[in-house]
PDB file of C-alpha atoms in Angstrom:
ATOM      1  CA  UNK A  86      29.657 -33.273  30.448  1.00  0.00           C
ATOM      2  CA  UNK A  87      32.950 -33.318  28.597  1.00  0.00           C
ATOM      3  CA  UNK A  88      36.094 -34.617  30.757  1.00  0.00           C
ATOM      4  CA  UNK A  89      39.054 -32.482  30.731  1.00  0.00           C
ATOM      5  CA  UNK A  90      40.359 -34.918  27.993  1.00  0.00           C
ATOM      6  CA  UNK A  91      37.948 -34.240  25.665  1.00  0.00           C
ATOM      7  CA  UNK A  92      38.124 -30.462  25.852  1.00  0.00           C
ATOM      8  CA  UNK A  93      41.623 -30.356  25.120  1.00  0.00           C
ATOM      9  CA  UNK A  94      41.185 -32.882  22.364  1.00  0.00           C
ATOM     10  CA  UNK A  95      38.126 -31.158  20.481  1.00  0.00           C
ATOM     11  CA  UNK A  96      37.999 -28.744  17.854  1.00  0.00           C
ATOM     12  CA  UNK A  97      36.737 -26.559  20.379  1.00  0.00           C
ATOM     13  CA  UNK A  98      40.373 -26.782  21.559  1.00  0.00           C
ATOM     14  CA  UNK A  99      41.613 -25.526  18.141  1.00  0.00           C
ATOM     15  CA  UNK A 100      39.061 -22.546  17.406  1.00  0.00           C
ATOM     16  CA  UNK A 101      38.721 -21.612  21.104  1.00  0.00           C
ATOM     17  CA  UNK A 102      42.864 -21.626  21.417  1.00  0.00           C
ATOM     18  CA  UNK A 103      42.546 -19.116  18.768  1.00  0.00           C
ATOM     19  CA  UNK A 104      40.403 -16.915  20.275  1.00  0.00           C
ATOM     20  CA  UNK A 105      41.215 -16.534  23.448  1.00  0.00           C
ATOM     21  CA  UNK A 106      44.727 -15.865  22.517  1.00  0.00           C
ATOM     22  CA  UNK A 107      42.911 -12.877  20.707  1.00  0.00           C
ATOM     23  CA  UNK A 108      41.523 -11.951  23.465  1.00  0.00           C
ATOM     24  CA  UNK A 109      44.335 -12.622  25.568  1.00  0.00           C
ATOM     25  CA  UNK A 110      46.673  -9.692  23.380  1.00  0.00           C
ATOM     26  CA  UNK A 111      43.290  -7.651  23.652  1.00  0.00           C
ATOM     27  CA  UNK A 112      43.557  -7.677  27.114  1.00  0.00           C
ATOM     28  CA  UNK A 113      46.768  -7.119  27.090  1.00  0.00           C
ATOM     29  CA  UNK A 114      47.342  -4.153  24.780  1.00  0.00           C
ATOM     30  CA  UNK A 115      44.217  -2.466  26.686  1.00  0.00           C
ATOM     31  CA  UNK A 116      45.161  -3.225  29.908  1.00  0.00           C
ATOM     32  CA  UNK A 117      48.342  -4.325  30.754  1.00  0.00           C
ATOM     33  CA  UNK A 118      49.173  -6.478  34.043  1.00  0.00           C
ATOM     34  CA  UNK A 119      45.808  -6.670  35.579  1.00  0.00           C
ATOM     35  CA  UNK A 120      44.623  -7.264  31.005  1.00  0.00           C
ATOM     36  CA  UNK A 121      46.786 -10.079  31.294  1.00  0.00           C
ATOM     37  CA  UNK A 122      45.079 -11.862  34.631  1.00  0.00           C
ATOM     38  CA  UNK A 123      41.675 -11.026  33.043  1.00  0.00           C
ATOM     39  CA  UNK A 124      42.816 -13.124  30.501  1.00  0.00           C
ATOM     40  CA  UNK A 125      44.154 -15.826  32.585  1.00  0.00           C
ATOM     41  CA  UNK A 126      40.979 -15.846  34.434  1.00  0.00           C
ATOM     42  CA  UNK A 127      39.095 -16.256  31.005  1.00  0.00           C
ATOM     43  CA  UNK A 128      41.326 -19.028  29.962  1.00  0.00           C
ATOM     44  CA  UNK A 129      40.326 -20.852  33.232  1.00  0.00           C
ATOM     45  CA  UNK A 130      36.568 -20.338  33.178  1.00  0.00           C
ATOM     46  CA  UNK A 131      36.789 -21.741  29.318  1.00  0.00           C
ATOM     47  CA  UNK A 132      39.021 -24.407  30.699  1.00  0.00           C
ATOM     48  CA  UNK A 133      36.310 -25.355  33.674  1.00  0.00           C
ATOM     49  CA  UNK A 134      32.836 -24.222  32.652  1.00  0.00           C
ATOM     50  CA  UNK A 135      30.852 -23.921  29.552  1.00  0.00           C
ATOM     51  CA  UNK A 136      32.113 -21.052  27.203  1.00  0.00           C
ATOM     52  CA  UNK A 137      29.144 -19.452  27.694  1.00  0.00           C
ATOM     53  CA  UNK A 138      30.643 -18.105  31.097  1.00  0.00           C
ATOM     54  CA  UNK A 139      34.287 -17.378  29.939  1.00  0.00           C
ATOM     55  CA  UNK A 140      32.811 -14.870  26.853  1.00  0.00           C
ATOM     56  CA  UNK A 141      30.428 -12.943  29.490  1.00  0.00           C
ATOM     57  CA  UNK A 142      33.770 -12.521  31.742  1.00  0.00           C
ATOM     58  CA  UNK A 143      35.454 -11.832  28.697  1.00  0.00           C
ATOM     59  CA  UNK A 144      32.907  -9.132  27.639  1.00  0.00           C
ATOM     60  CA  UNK A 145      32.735  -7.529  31.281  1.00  0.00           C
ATOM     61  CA  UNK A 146      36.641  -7.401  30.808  1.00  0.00           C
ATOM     62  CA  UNK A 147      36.623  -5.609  27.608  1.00  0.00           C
ATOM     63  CA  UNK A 148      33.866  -2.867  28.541  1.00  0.00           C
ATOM     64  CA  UNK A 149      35.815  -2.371  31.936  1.00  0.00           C
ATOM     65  CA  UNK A 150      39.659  -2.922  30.530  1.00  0.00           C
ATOM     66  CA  UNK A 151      39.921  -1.367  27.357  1.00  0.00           C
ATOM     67  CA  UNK A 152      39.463   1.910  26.753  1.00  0.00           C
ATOM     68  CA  UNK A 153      37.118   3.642  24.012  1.00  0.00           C
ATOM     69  CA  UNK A 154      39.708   5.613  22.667  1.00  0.00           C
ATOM     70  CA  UNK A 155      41.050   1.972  20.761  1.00  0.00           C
ATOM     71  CA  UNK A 156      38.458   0.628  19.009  1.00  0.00           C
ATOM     72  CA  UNK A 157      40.495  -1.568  16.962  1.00  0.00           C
ATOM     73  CA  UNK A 158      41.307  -3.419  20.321  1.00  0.00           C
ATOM     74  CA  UNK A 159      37.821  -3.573  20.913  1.00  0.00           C
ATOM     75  CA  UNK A 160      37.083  -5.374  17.787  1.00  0.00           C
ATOM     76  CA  UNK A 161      39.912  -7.656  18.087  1.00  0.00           C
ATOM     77  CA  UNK A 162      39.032  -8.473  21.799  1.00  0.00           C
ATOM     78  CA  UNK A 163      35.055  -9.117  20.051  1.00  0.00           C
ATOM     79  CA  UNK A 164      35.923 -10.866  16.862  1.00  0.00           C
ATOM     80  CA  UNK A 165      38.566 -13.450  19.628  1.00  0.00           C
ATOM     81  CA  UNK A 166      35.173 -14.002  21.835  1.00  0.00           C
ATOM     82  CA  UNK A 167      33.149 -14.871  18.983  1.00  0.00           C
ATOM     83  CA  UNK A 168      35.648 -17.341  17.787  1.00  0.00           C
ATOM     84  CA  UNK A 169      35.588 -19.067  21.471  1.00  0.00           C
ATOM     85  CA  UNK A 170      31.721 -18.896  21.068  1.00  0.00           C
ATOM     86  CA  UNK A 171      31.641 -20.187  17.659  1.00  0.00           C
ATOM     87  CA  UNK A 172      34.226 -23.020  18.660  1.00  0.00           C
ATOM     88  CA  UNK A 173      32.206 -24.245  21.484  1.00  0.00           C
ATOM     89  CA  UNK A 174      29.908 -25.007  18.971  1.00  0.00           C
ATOM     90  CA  UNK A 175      31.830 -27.478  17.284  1.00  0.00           C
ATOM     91  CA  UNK A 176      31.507 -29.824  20.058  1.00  0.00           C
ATOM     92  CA  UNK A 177      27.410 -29.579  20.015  1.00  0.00           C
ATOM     93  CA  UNK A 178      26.440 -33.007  17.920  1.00  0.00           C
ATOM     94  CA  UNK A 179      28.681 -34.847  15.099  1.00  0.00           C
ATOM     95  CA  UNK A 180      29.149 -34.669  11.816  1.00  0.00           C
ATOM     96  CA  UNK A 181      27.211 -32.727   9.972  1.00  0.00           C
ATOM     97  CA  UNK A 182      25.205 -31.192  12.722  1.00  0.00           C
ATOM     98  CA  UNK A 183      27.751 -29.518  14.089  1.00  0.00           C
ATOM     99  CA  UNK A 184      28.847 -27.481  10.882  1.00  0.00           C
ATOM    100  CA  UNK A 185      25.093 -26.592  10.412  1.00  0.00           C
ATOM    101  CA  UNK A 186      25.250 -25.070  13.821  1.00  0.00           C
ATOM    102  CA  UNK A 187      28.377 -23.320  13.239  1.00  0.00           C
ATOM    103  CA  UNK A 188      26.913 -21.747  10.019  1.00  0.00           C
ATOM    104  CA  UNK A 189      23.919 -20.973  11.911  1.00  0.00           C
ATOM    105  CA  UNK A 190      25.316 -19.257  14.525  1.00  0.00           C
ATOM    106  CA  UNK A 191      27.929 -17.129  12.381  1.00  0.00           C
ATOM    107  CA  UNK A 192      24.335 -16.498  10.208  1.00  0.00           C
ATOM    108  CA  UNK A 193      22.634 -15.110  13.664  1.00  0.00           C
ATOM    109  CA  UNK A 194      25.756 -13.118  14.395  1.00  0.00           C
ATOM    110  CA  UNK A 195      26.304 -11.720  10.769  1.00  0.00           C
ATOM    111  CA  UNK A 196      22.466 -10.538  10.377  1.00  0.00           C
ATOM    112  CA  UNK A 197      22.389  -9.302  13.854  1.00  0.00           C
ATOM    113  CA  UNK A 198      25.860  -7.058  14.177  1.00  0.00           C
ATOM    114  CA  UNK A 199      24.874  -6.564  10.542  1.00  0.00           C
ATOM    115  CA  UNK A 200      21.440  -4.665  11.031  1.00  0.00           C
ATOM    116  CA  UNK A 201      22.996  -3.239  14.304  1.00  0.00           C
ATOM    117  CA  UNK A 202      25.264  -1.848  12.611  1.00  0.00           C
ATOM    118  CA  UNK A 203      23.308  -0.335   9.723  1.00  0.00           C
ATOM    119  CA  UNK A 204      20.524   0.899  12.426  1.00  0.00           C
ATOM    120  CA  UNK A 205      23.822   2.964  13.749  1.00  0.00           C
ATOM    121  CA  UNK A 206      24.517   4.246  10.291  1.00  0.00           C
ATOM    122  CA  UNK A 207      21.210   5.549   9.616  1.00  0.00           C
ATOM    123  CA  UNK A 208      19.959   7.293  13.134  1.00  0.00           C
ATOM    124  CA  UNK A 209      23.847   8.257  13.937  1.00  0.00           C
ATOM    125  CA  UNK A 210      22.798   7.978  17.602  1.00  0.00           C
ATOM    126  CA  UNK A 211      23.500   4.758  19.654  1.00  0.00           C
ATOM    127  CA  UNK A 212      20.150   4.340  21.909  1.00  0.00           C
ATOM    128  CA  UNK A 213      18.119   3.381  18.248  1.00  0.00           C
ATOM    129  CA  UNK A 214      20.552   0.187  17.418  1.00  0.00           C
ATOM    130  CA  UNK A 215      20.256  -0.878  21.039  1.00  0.00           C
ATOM    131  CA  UNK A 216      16.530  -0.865  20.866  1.00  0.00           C
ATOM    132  CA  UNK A 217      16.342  -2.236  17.796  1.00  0.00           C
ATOM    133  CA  UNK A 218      18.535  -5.575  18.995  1.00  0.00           C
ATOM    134  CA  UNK A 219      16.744  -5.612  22.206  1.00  0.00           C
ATOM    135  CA  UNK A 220      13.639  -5.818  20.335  1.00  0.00           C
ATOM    136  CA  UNK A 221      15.270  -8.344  17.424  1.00  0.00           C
ATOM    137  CA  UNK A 222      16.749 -10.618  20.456  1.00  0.00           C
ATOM    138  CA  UNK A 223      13.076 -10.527  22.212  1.00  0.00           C
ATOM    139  CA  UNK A 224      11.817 -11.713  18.948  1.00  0.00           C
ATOM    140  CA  UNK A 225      14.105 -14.108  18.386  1.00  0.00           C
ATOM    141  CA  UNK A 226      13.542 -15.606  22.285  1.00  0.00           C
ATOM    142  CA  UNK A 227       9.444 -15.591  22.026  1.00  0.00           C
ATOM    143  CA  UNK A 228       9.951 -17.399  18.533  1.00  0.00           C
ATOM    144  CA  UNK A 229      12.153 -20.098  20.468  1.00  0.00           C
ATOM    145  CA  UNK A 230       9.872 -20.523  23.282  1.00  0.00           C
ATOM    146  CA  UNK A 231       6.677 -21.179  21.050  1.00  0.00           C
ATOM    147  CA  UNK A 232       9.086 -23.383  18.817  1.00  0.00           C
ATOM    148  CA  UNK A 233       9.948 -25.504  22.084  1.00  0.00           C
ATOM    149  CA  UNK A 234       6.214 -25.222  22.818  1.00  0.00           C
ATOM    150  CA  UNK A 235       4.693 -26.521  19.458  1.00  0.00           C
ATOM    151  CA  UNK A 236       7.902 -29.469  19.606  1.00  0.00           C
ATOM    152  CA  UNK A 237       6.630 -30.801  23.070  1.00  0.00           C
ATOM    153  CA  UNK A 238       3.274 -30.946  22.804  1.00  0.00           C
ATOM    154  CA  UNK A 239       3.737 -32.451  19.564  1.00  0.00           C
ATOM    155  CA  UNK A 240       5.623 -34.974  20.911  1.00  0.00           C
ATOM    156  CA  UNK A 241       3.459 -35.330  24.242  1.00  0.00           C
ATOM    157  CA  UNK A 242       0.904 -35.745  21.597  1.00  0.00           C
ATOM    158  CA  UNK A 243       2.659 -38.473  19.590  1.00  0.00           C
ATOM    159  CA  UNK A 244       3.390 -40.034  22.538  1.00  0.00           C
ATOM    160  CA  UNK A 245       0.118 -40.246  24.147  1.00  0.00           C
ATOM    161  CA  UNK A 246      -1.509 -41.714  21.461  1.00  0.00           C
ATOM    162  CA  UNK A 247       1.393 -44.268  20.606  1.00  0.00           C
ATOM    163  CA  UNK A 248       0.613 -45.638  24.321  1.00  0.00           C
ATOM    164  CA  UNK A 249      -3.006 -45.453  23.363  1.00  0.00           C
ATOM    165  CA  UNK A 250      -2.740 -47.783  20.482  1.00  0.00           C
ATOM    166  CA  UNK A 251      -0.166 -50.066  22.375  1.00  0.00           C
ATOM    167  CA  UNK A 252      -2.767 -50.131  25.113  1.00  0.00           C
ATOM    168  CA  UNK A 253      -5.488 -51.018  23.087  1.00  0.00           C
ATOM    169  CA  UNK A 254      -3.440 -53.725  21.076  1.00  0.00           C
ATOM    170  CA  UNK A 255      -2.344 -55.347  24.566  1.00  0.00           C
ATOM    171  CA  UNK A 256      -6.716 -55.342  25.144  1.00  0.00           C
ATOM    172  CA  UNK A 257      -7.580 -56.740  22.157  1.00  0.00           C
ATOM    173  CA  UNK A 258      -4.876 -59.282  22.096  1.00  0.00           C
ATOM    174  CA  UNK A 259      -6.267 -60.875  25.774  1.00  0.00           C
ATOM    175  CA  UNK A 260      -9.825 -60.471  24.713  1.00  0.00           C
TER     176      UNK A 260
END
């Protein structure tokens, strides 16, 4: 776990400053006073806890702060939430690793929104887009969970027979 130090001092720090001042004037603009302690409250639970936590706040706060009639708020409040997502990122591995996860991610997001989006174009109603993401982001988990699967008993594999041979090279050597 990161210290308090090293949060600050990341370019998490950078990218997720950005975006939660984003959201921060998203709250804000849609909701005034109690906008601006939403955002407080998601600056402390990026502060504390993994972003992970601070963007579902954040997203609760949007859908319950700001109202439909300003979608441009909306998007701004999104696009800010995505940044602190995408930022939290940068802290996952070094060097390159780290930008191929960031590409990766902003990949997932484009292709997803992006279909999403064109789903909503074509049916003009909003129940086919959701169903088609819900069934995109079950996909997406199942082909994660037999990824993990295939990994680890690979490597249970691997490993079993590496203690195998070490085993049988410790017999033969005292025979």
């Amino acid at each position: 776990m990161m210290t308090r130090w090293e949060r600050t001092t990341t370019p998490r720090a950078a990218l997720g400053g950005v975006g939660l001042l984003v959201v921060g004037i998203a709250f804000w603009v849609g909701g005034g006073v109690i906008g601006l302690l939403a955002a407080g409250l998601t600056l402390v639970l990026w502060y504390l806890t993994a972003a992970r936590y601070a963007v579902t706040f954040g997203q609760v706060g949007l859908a319950t702060l700001v109202p439909t009639s300003a979608p441009f708020v909306v998007a701004a409040g999104e696009c800010g939430l995505l940044v602190l997502l995408i930022g939290s990122l940068a802290t996952v591995g070094t060097g390159g690793l780290a930008g191929r996860r960031i590409l990766v991610g902003v990949g997932v997001i484009a292709v997803t929104g992006g279909g999403t989006w064109l789903l909503y174009l074509g049916s003009g109603t909003l129940w086919v887009p959701t169903v088609g993401l819900v069934i995109a982001l079950v996909l997406a988990s199942y082909g994660l969970l037999r990824y993990e699967t295939v990994v680890r008993k690979t490597l249970s594999e691997t490993e079993a027979a590496d203690a195998h041979t070490s085993a049988a090279g410790v017999r033969g050597a005292d025979t």
